[in-house]
CSV table of C-alpha atoms and ligand atoms in Angstrom, one decimal:
chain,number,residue,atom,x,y,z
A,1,UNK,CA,20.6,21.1,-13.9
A,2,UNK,CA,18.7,24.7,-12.9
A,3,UNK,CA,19.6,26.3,-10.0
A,4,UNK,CA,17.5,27.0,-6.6
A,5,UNK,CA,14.8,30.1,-6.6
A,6,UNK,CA,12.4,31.6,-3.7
A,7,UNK,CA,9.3,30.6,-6.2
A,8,UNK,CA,7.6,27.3,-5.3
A,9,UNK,CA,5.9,26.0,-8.6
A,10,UNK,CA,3.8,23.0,-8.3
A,11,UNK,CA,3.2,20.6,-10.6
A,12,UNK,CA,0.0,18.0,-11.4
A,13,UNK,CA,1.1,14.6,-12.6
A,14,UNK,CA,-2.0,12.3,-12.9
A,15,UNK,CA,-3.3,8.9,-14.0
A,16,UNK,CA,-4.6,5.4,-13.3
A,17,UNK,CA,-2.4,3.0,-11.0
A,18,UNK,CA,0.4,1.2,-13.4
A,19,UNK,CA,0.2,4.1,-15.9
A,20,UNK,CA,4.1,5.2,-15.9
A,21,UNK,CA,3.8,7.9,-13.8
A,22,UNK,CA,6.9,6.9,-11.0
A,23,UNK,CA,8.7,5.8,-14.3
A,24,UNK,CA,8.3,9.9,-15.7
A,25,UNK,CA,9.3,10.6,-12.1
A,26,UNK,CA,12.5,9.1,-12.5
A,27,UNK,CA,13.4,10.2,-15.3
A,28,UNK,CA,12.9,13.8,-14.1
A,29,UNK,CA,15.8,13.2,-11.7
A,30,UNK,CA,18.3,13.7,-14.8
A,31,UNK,CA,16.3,17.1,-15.0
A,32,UNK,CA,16.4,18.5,-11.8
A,33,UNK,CA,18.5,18.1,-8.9
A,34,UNK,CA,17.3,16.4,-6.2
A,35,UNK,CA,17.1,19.2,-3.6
A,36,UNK,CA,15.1,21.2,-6.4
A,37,UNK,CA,12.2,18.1,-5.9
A,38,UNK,CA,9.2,17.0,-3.7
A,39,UNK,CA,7.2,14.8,-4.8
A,40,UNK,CA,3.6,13.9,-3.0
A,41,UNK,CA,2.0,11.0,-3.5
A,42,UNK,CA,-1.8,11.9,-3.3
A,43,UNK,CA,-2.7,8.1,-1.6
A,44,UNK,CA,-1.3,9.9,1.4
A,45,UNK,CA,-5.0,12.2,1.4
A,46,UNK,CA,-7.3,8.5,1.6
A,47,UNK,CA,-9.3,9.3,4.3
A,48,UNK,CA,-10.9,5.9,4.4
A,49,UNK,CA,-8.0,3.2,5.7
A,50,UNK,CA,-8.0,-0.5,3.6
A,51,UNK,CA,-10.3,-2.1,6.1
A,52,UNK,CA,-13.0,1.1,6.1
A,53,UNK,CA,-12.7,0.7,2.1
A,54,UNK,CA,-13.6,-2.8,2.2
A,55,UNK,CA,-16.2,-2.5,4.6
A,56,UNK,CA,-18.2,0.7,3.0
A,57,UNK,CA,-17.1,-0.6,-0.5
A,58,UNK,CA,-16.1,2.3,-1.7
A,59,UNK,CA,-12.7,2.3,-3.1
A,60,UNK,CA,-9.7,4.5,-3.2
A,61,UNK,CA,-10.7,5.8,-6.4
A,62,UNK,CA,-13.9,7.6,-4.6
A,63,UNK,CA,-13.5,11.3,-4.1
A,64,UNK,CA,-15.5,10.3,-0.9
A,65,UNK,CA,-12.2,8.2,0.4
A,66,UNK,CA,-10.0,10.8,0.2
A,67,UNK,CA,-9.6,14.1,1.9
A,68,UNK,CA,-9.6,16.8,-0.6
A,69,UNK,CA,-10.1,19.9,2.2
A,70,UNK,CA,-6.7,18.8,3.6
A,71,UNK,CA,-5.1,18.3,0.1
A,72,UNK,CA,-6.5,21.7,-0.8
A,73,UNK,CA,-5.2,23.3,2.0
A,74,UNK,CA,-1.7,21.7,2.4
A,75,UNK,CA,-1.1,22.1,-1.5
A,76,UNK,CA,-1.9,25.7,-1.0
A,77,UNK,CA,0.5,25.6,2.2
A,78,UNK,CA,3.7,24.5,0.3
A,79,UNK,CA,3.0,27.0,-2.4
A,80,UNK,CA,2.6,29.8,-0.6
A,81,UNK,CA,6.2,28.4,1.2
A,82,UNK,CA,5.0,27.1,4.4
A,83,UNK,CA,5.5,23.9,5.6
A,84,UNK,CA,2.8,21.0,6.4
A,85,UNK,CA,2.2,18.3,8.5
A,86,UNK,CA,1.3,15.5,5.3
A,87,UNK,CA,-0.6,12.4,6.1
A,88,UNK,CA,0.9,8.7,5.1
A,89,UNK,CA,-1.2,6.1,3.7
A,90,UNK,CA,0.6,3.2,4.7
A,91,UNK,CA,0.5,0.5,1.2
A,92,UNK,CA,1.9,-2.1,3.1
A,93,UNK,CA,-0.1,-2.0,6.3
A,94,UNK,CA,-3.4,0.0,4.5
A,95,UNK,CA,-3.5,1.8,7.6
A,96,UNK,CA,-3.4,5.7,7.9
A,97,UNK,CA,0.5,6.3,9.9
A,98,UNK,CA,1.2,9.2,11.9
A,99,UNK,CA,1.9,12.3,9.6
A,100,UNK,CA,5.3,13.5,8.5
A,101,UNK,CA,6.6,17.4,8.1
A,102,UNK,CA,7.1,18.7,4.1
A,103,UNK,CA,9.0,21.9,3.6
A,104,UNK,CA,8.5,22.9,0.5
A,105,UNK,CA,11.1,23.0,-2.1
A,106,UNK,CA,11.3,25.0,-5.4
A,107,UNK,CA,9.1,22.1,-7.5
A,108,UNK,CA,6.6,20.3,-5.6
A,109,UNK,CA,5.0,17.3,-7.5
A,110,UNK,CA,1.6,16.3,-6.6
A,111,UNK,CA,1.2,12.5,-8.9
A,112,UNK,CA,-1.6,10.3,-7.9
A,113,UNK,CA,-5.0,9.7,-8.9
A,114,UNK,CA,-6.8,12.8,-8.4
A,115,UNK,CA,-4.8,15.8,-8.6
A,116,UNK,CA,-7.2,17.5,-10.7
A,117,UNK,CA,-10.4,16.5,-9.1
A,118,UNK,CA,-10.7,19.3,-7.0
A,119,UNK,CA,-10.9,22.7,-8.3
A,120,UNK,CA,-8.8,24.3,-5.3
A,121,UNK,CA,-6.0,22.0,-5.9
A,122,UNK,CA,-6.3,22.3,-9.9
A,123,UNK,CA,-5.8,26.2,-9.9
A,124,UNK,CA,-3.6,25.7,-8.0
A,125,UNK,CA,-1.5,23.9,-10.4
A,126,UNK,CA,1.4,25.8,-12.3
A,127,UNK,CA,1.7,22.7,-15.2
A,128,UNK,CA,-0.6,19.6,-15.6
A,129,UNK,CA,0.4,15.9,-16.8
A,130,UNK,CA,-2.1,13.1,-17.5
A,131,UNK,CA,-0.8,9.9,-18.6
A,132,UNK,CA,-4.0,8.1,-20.3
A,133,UNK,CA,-3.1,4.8,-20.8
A,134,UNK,CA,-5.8,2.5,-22.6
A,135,UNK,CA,-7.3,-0.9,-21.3
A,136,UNK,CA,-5.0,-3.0,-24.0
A,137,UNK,CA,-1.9,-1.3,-23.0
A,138,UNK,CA,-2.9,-1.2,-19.0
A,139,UNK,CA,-3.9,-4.9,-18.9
A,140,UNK,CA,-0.1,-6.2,-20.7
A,141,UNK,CA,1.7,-3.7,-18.6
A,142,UNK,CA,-0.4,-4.4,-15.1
A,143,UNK,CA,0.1,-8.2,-16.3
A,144,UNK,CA,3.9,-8.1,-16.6
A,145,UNK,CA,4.4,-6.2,-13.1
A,146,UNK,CA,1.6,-7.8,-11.1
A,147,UNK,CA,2.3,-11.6,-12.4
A,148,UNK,CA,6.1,-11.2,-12.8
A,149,UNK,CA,6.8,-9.1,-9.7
A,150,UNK,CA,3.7,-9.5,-7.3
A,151,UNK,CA,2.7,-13.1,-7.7
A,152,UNK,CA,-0.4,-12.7,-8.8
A,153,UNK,CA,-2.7,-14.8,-11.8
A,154,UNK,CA,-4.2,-13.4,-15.0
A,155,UNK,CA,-7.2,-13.5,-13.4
A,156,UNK,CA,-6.5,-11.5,-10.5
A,157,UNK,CA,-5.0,-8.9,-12.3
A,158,UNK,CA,-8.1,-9.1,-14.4
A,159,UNK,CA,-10.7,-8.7,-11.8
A,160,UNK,CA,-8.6,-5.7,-10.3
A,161,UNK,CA,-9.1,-3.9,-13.5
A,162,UNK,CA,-12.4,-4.4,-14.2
A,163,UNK,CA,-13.1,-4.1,-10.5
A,164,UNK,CA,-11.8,-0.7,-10.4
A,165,UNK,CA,-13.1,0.4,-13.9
A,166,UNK,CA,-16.8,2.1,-13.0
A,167,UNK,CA,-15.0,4.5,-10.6
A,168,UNK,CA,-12.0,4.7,-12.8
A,169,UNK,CA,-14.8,6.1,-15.4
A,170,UNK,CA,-16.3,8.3,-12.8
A,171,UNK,CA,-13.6,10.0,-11.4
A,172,UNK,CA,-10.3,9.3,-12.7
A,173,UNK,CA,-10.5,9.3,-16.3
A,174,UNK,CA,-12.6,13.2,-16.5
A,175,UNK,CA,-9.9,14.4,-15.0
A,176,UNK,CA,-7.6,14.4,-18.3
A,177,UNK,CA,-9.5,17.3,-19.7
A,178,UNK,CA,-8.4,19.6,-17.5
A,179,UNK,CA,-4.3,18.7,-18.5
A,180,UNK,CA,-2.1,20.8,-20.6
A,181,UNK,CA,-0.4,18.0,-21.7
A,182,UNK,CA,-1.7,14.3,-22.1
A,183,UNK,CA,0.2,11.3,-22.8
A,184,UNK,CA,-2.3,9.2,-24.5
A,185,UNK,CA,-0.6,5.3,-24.6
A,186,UNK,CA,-2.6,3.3,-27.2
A,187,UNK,CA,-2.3,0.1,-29.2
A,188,UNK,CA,-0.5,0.1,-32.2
A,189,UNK,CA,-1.9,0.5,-35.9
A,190,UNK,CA,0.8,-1.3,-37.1
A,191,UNK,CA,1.0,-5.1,-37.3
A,192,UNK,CA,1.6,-7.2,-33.8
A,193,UNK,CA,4.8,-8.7,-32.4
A,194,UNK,CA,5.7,-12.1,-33.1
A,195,UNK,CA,5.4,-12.9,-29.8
A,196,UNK,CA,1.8,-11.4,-29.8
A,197,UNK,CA,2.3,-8.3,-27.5
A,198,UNK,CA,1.4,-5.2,-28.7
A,199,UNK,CA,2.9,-2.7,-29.8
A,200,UNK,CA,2.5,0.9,-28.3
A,201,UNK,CA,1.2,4.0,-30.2
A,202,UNK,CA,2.3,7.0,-28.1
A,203,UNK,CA,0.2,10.5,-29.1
A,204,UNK,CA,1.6,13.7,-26.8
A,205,UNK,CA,-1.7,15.9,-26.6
A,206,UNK,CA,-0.9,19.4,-26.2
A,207,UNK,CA,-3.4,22.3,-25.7
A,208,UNK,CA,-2.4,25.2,-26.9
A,209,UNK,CA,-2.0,28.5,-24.6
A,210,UNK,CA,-0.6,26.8,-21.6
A,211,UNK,CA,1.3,29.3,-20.1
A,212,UNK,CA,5.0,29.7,-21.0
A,213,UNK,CA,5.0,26.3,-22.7
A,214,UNK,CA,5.9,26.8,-27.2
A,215,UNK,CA,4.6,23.3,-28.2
A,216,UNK,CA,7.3,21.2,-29.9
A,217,UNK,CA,6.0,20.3,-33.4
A,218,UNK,CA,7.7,18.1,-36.7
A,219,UNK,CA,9.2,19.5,-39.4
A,220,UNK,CA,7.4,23.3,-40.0
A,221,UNK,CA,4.9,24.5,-37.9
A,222,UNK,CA,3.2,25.8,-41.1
A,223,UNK,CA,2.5,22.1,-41.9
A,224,UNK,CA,0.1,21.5,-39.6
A,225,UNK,CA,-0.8,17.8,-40.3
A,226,UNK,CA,2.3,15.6,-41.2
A,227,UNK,CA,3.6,12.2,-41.1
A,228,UNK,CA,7.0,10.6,-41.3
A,229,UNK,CA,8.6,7.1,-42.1
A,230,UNK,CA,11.9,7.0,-41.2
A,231,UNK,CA,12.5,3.5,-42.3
A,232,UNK,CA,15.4,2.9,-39.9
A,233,UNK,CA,17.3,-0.3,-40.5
A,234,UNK,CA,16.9,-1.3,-37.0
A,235,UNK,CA,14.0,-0.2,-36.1
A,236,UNK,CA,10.3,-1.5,-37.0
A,237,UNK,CA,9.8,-0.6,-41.2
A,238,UNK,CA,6.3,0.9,-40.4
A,239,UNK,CA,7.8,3.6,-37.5
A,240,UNK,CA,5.6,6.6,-38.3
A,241,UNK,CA,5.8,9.7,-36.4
A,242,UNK,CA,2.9,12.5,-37.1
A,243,UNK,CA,2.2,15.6,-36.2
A,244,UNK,CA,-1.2,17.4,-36.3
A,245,UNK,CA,-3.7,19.6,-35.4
A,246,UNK,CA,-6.5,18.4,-32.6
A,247,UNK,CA,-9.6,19.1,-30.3
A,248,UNK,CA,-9.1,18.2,-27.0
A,249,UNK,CA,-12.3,18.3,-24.7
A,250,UNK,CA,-13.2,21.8,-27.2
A,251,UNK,CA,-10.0,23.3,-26.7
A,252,UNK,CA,-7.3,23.8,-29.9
A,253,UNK,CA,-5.0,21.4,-29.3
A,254,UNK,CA,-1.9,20.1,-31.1
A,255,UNK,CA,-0.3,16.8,-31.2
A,256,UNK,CA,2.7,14.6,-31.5
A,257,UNK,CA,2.5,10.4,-32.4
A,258,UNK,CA,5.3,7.9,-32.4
A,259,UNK,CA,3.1,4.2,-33.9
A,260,UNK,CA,5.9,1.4,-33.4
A,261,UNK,CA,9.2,0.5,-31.8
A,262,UNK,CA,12.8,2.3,-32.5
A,263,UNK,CA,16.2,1.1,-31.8
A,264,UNK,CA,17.2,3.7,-28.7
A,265,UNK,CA,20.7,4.5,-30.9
A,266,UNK,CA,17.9,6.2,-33.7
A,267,UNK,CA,16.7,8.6,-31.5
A,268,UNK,CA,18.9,11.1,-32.1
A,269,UNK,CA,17.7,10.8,-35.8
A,270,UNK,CA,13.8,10.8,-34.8
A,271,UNK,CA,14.9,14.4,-32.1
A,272,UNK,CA,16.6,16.0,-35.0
A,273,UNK,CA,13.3,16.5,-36.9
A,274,UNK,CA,11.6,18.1,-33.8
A,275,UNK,CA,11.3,21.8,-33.3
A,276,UNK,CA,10.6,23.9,-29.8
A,277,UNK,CA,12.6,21.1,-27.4
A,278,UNK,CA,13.5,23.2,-25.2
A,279,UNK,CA,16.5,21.1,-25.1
A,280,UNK,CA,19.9,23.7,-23.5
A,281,UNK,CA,21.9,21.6,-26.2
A,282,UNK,CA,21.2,19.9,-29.0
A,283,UNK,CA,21.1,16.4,-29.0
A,284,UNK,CA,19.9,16.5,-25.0
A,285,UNK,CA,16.6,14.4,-25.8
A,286,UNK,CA,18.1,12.0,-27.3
A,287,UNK,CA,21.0,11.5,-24.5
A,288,UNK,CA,18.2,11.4,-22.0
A,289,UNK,CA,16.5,7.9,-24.0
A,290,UNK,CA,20.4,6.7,-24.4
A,291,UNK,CA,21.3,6.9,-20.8
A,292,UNK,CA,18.5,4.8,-19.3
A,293,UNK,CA,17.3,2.5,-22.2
A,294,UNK,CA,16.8,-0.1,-19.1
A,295,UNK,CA,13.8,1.9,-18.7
A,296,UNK,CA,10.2,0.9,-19.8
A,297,UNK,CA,9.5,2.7,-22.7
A,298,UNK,CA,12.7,4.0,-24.1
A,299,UNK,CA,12.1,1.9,-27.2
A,300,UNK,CA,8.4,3.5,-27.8
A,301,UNK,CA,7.1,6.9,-27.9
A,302,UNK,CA,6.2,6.6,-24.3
A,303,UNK,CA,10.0,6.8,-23.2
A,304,UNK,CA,10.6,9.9,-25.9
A,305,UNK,CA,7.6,11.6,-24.7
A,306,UNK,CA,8.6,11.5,-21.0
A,307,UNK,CA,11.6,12.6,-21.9
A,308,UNK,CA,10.1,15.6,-24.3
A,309,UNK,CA,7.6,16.4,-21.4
A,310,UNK,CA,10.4,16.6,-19.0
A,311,UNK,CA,11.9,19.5,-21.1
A,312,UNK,CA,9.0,21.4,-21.2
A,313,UNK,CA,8.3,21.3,-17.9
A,314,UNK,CA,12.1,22.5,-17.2
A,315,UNK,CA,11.9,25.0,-19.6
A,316,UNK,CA,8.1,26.3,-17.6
A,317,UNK,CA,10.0,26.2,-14.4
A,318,UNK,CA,12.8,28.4,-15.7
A,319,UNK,CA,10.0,30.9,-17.3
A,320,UNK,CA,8.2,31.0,-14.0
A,321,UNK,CA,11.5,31.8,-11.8
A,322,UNK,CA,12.5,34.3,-13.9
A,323,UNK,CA,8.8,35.7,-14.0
A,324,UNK,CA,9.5,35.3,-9.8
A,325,UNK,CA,13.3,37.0,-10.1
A,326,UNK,CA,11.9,39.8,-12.4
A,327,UNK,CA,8.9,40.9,-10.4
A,328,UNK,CA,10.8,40.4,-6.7
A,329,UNK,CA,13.6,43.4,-8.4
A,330,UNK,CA,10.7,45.7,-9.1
B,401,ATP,N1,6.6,2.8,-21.3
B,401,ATP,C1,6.4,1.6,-20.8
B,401,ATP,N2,6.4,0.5,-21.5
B,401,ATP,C2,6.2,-0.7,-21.0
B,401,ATP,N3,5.8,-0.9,-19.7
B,401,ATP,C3,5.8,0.1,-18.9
B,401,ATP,C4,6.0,1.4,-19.4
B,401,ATP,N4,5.9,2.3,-18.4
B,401,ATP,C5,5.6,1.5,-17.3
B,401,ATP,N5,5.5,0.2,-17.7
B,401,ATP,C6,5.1,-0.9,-16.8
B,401,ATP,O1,4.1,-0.5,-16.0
B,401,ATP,C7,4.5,-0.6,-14.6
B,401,ATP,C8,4.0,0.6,-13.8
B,401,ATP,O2,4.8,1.7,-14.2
B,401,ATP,P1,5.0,2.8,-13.1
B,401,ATP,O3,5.4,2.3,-11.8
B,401,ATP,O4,5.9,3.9,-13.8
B,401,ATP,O5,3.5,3.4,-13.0
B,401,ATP,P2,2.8,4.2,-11.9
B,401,ATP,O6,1.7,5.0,-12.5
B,401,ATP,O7,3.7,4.9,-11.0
B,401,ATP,O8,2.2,3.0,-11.0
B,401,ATP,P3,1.7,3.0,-9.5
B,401,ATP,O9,0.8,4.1,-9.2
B,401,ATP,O10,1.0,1.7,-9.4
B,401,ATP,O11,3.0,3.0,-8.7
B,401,ATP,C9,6.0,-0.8,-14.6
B,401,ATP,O12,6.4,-1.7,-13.6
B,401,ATP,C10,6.3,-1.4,-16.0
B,401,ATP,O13,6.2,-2.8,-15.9
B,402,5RP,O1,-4.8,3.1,-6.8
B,402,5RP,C1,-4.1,3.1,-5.9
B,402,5RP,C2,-2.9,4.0,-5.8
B,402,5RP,O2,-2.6,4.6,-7.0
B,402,5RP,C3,-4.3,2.2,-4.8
B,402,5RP,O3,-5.2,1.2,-5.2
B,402,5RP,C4,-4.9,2.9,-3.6
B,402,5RP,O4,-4.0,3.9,-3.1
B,402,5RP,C5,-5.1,1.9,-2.4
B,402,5RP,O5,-4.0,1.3,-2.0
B,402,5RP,P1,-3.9,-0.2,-1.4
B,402,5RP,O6,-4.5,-1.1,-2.5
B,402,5RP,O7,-2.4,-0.4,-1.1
B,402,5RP,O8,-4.8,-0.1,-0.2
């Protein structure tokens, strides 16, 4: 865990509803203690309540429901140390509640569906996540929560995606250009289940110069464009995990894959090729996957990813408090 500093470094975590985002969120607890942690959840900024939605027809995922003057200025608030008065958008009443004081704590995470929309908000932004989860992947993941756990039908959960899809385009989705780091989630390459689910091709998109973050890379950095078949005995034949060169929206760009589904116990194997963890010990990635393998993703290079992502931002944190430390003894 890393201690308590003066510094308030805020963090962008954003993406489509049902993209994995809470699920990162939790696994950042085993990061960072929880005193060190805020996280905001942008639907608290919809300006326009559920019933205003439905009778404009425009939709949460219109800049024009949600108020981005207040986000600007309360995200600039907390990071200049002050504290705010923070709206609540109210899921299960879809009403706007009174607001609710936010001190700011050293890491403030603003996750939600625009947090880099606005340009105010975006610089303000010390490290940016976008989890880009394609329309195979969302549809089997939205259908296994919504129909298992919200009683709803195929269809239902078919309309709300395709319902929310030409806004999703407009505004959502443009938004991942502006991210250091993007966590594509894709089908497979490799054959399907038996059971016909797919599997889950996980890319980690990194640009390069983001400040104080060394990208992790396979093997040799020299290598630049490399793939690797482990061939577990327990884990799917075809696991392939690649590293490579990239454009991303014009910038240089790097990139790590994991295509197919690993038994949690070979992850240590799959960390030990990595380079640039910023792990404090080694064999911490891997620990990380072992200790929650209840959660989604922890057989799939969406778990490892989180988990690698987590590090990074950990290790940015500790760069920019000592940055904070440094500068405060001049
Ligand atoms: N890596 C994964 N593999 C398989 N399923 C996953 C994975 N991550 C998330 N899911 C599924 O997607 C659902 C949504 O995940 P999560 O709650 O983390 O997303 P979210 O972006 O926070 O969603 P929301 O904004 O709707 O709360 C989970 O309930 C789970 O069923
Ligand atoms: O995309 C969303 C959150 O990520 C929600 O659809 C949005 O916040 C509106 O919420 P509700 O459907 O509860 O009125």
């Amino acid at each position: 865990m890393v201690s308590k500093a003066d510094r308030v470094v805020l963090i962008g975590v954003g993406g489509d509803s049902g993209c994995g985002k809470s699920t990162f969120l939790r696994r950042l607890k085993d990061l960072f203690s929880k005193e060190l942690v805020t996280v905001i959840c942008l639907d608290d900024y919809h300006s326009l309540d559920r019933k205003q939605r439905k009778e404009t027809g425009i939709t949460a995922l219109d800049p024009r429901a949600n108020n981005f003057d207040l986000m600007a200025e309360q995200a600039a608030a907390l990071k200049s140390g002050q504290s705010i008065q923070k709206p609540i958008y109210n899921h299960e009443t879809g009403k706007i509640d009174p607001p609710e004081r936010i001190d700011p704590t050293p890491i403030v995470i603003l996750e939600g569906l625009h947090p880099f929309y606005d340009k105010r908000v975006r610089d303000l932004l010390d490290f940016k996540v976008y989890f880009d989860l394609s329309d195979p992947i969302k549809i089997q993941w939205k259908i296994q929560r919504d129909m298992a756990e919200r009683g709803h039908s195929y269809d239902d959960v078919i309309r709300a995606i395709e319902s929310r899809r030409p806004d999703f385009s407009a505004y959502i989705d443009p938004q991942k250009q502006h991210a250091d780091v993007v966590l594509q989630i894709l089908p497979s390459e490799l054959p399907e289940k038996k059971d016909g689910t797919k599997k889950i091709k996980a890319a980690m998109v990194q640009v390069e110069g983001i400040p104080n973050y060394d990208p992790p890379y396979l093997f040799d950095r020299a290598i630049s464009d490399v793939c690797w078949k482990p061939n577990f005995p327990n884990s799917d034949p075809e696991l392939t995990f690649c590293y490579g060169t990239t454009d991303y929206f014009g910038r240089p760009a790097s990139y790590l894959s994991i295509d197919g589904e690993f038994a949690p116990d070979d992850s240590p194997e799959l960390e030990q090729k990595l380079r640039n963890t910023s792990e404090t010990r080694f064999g911490e990635l891997a620990s990380l996957i072992l200790k929650h393998t209840d959660y989604p993703g922890s057989r799939d290079g969406t778990g490892f990813f989180q988990v690698l992502i987590g590090l990074k931002f950990r290790s940015i944190y500790e760069a920019l408090i000592a940055q904070s430390l440094a500068a405060a003894k001049v």
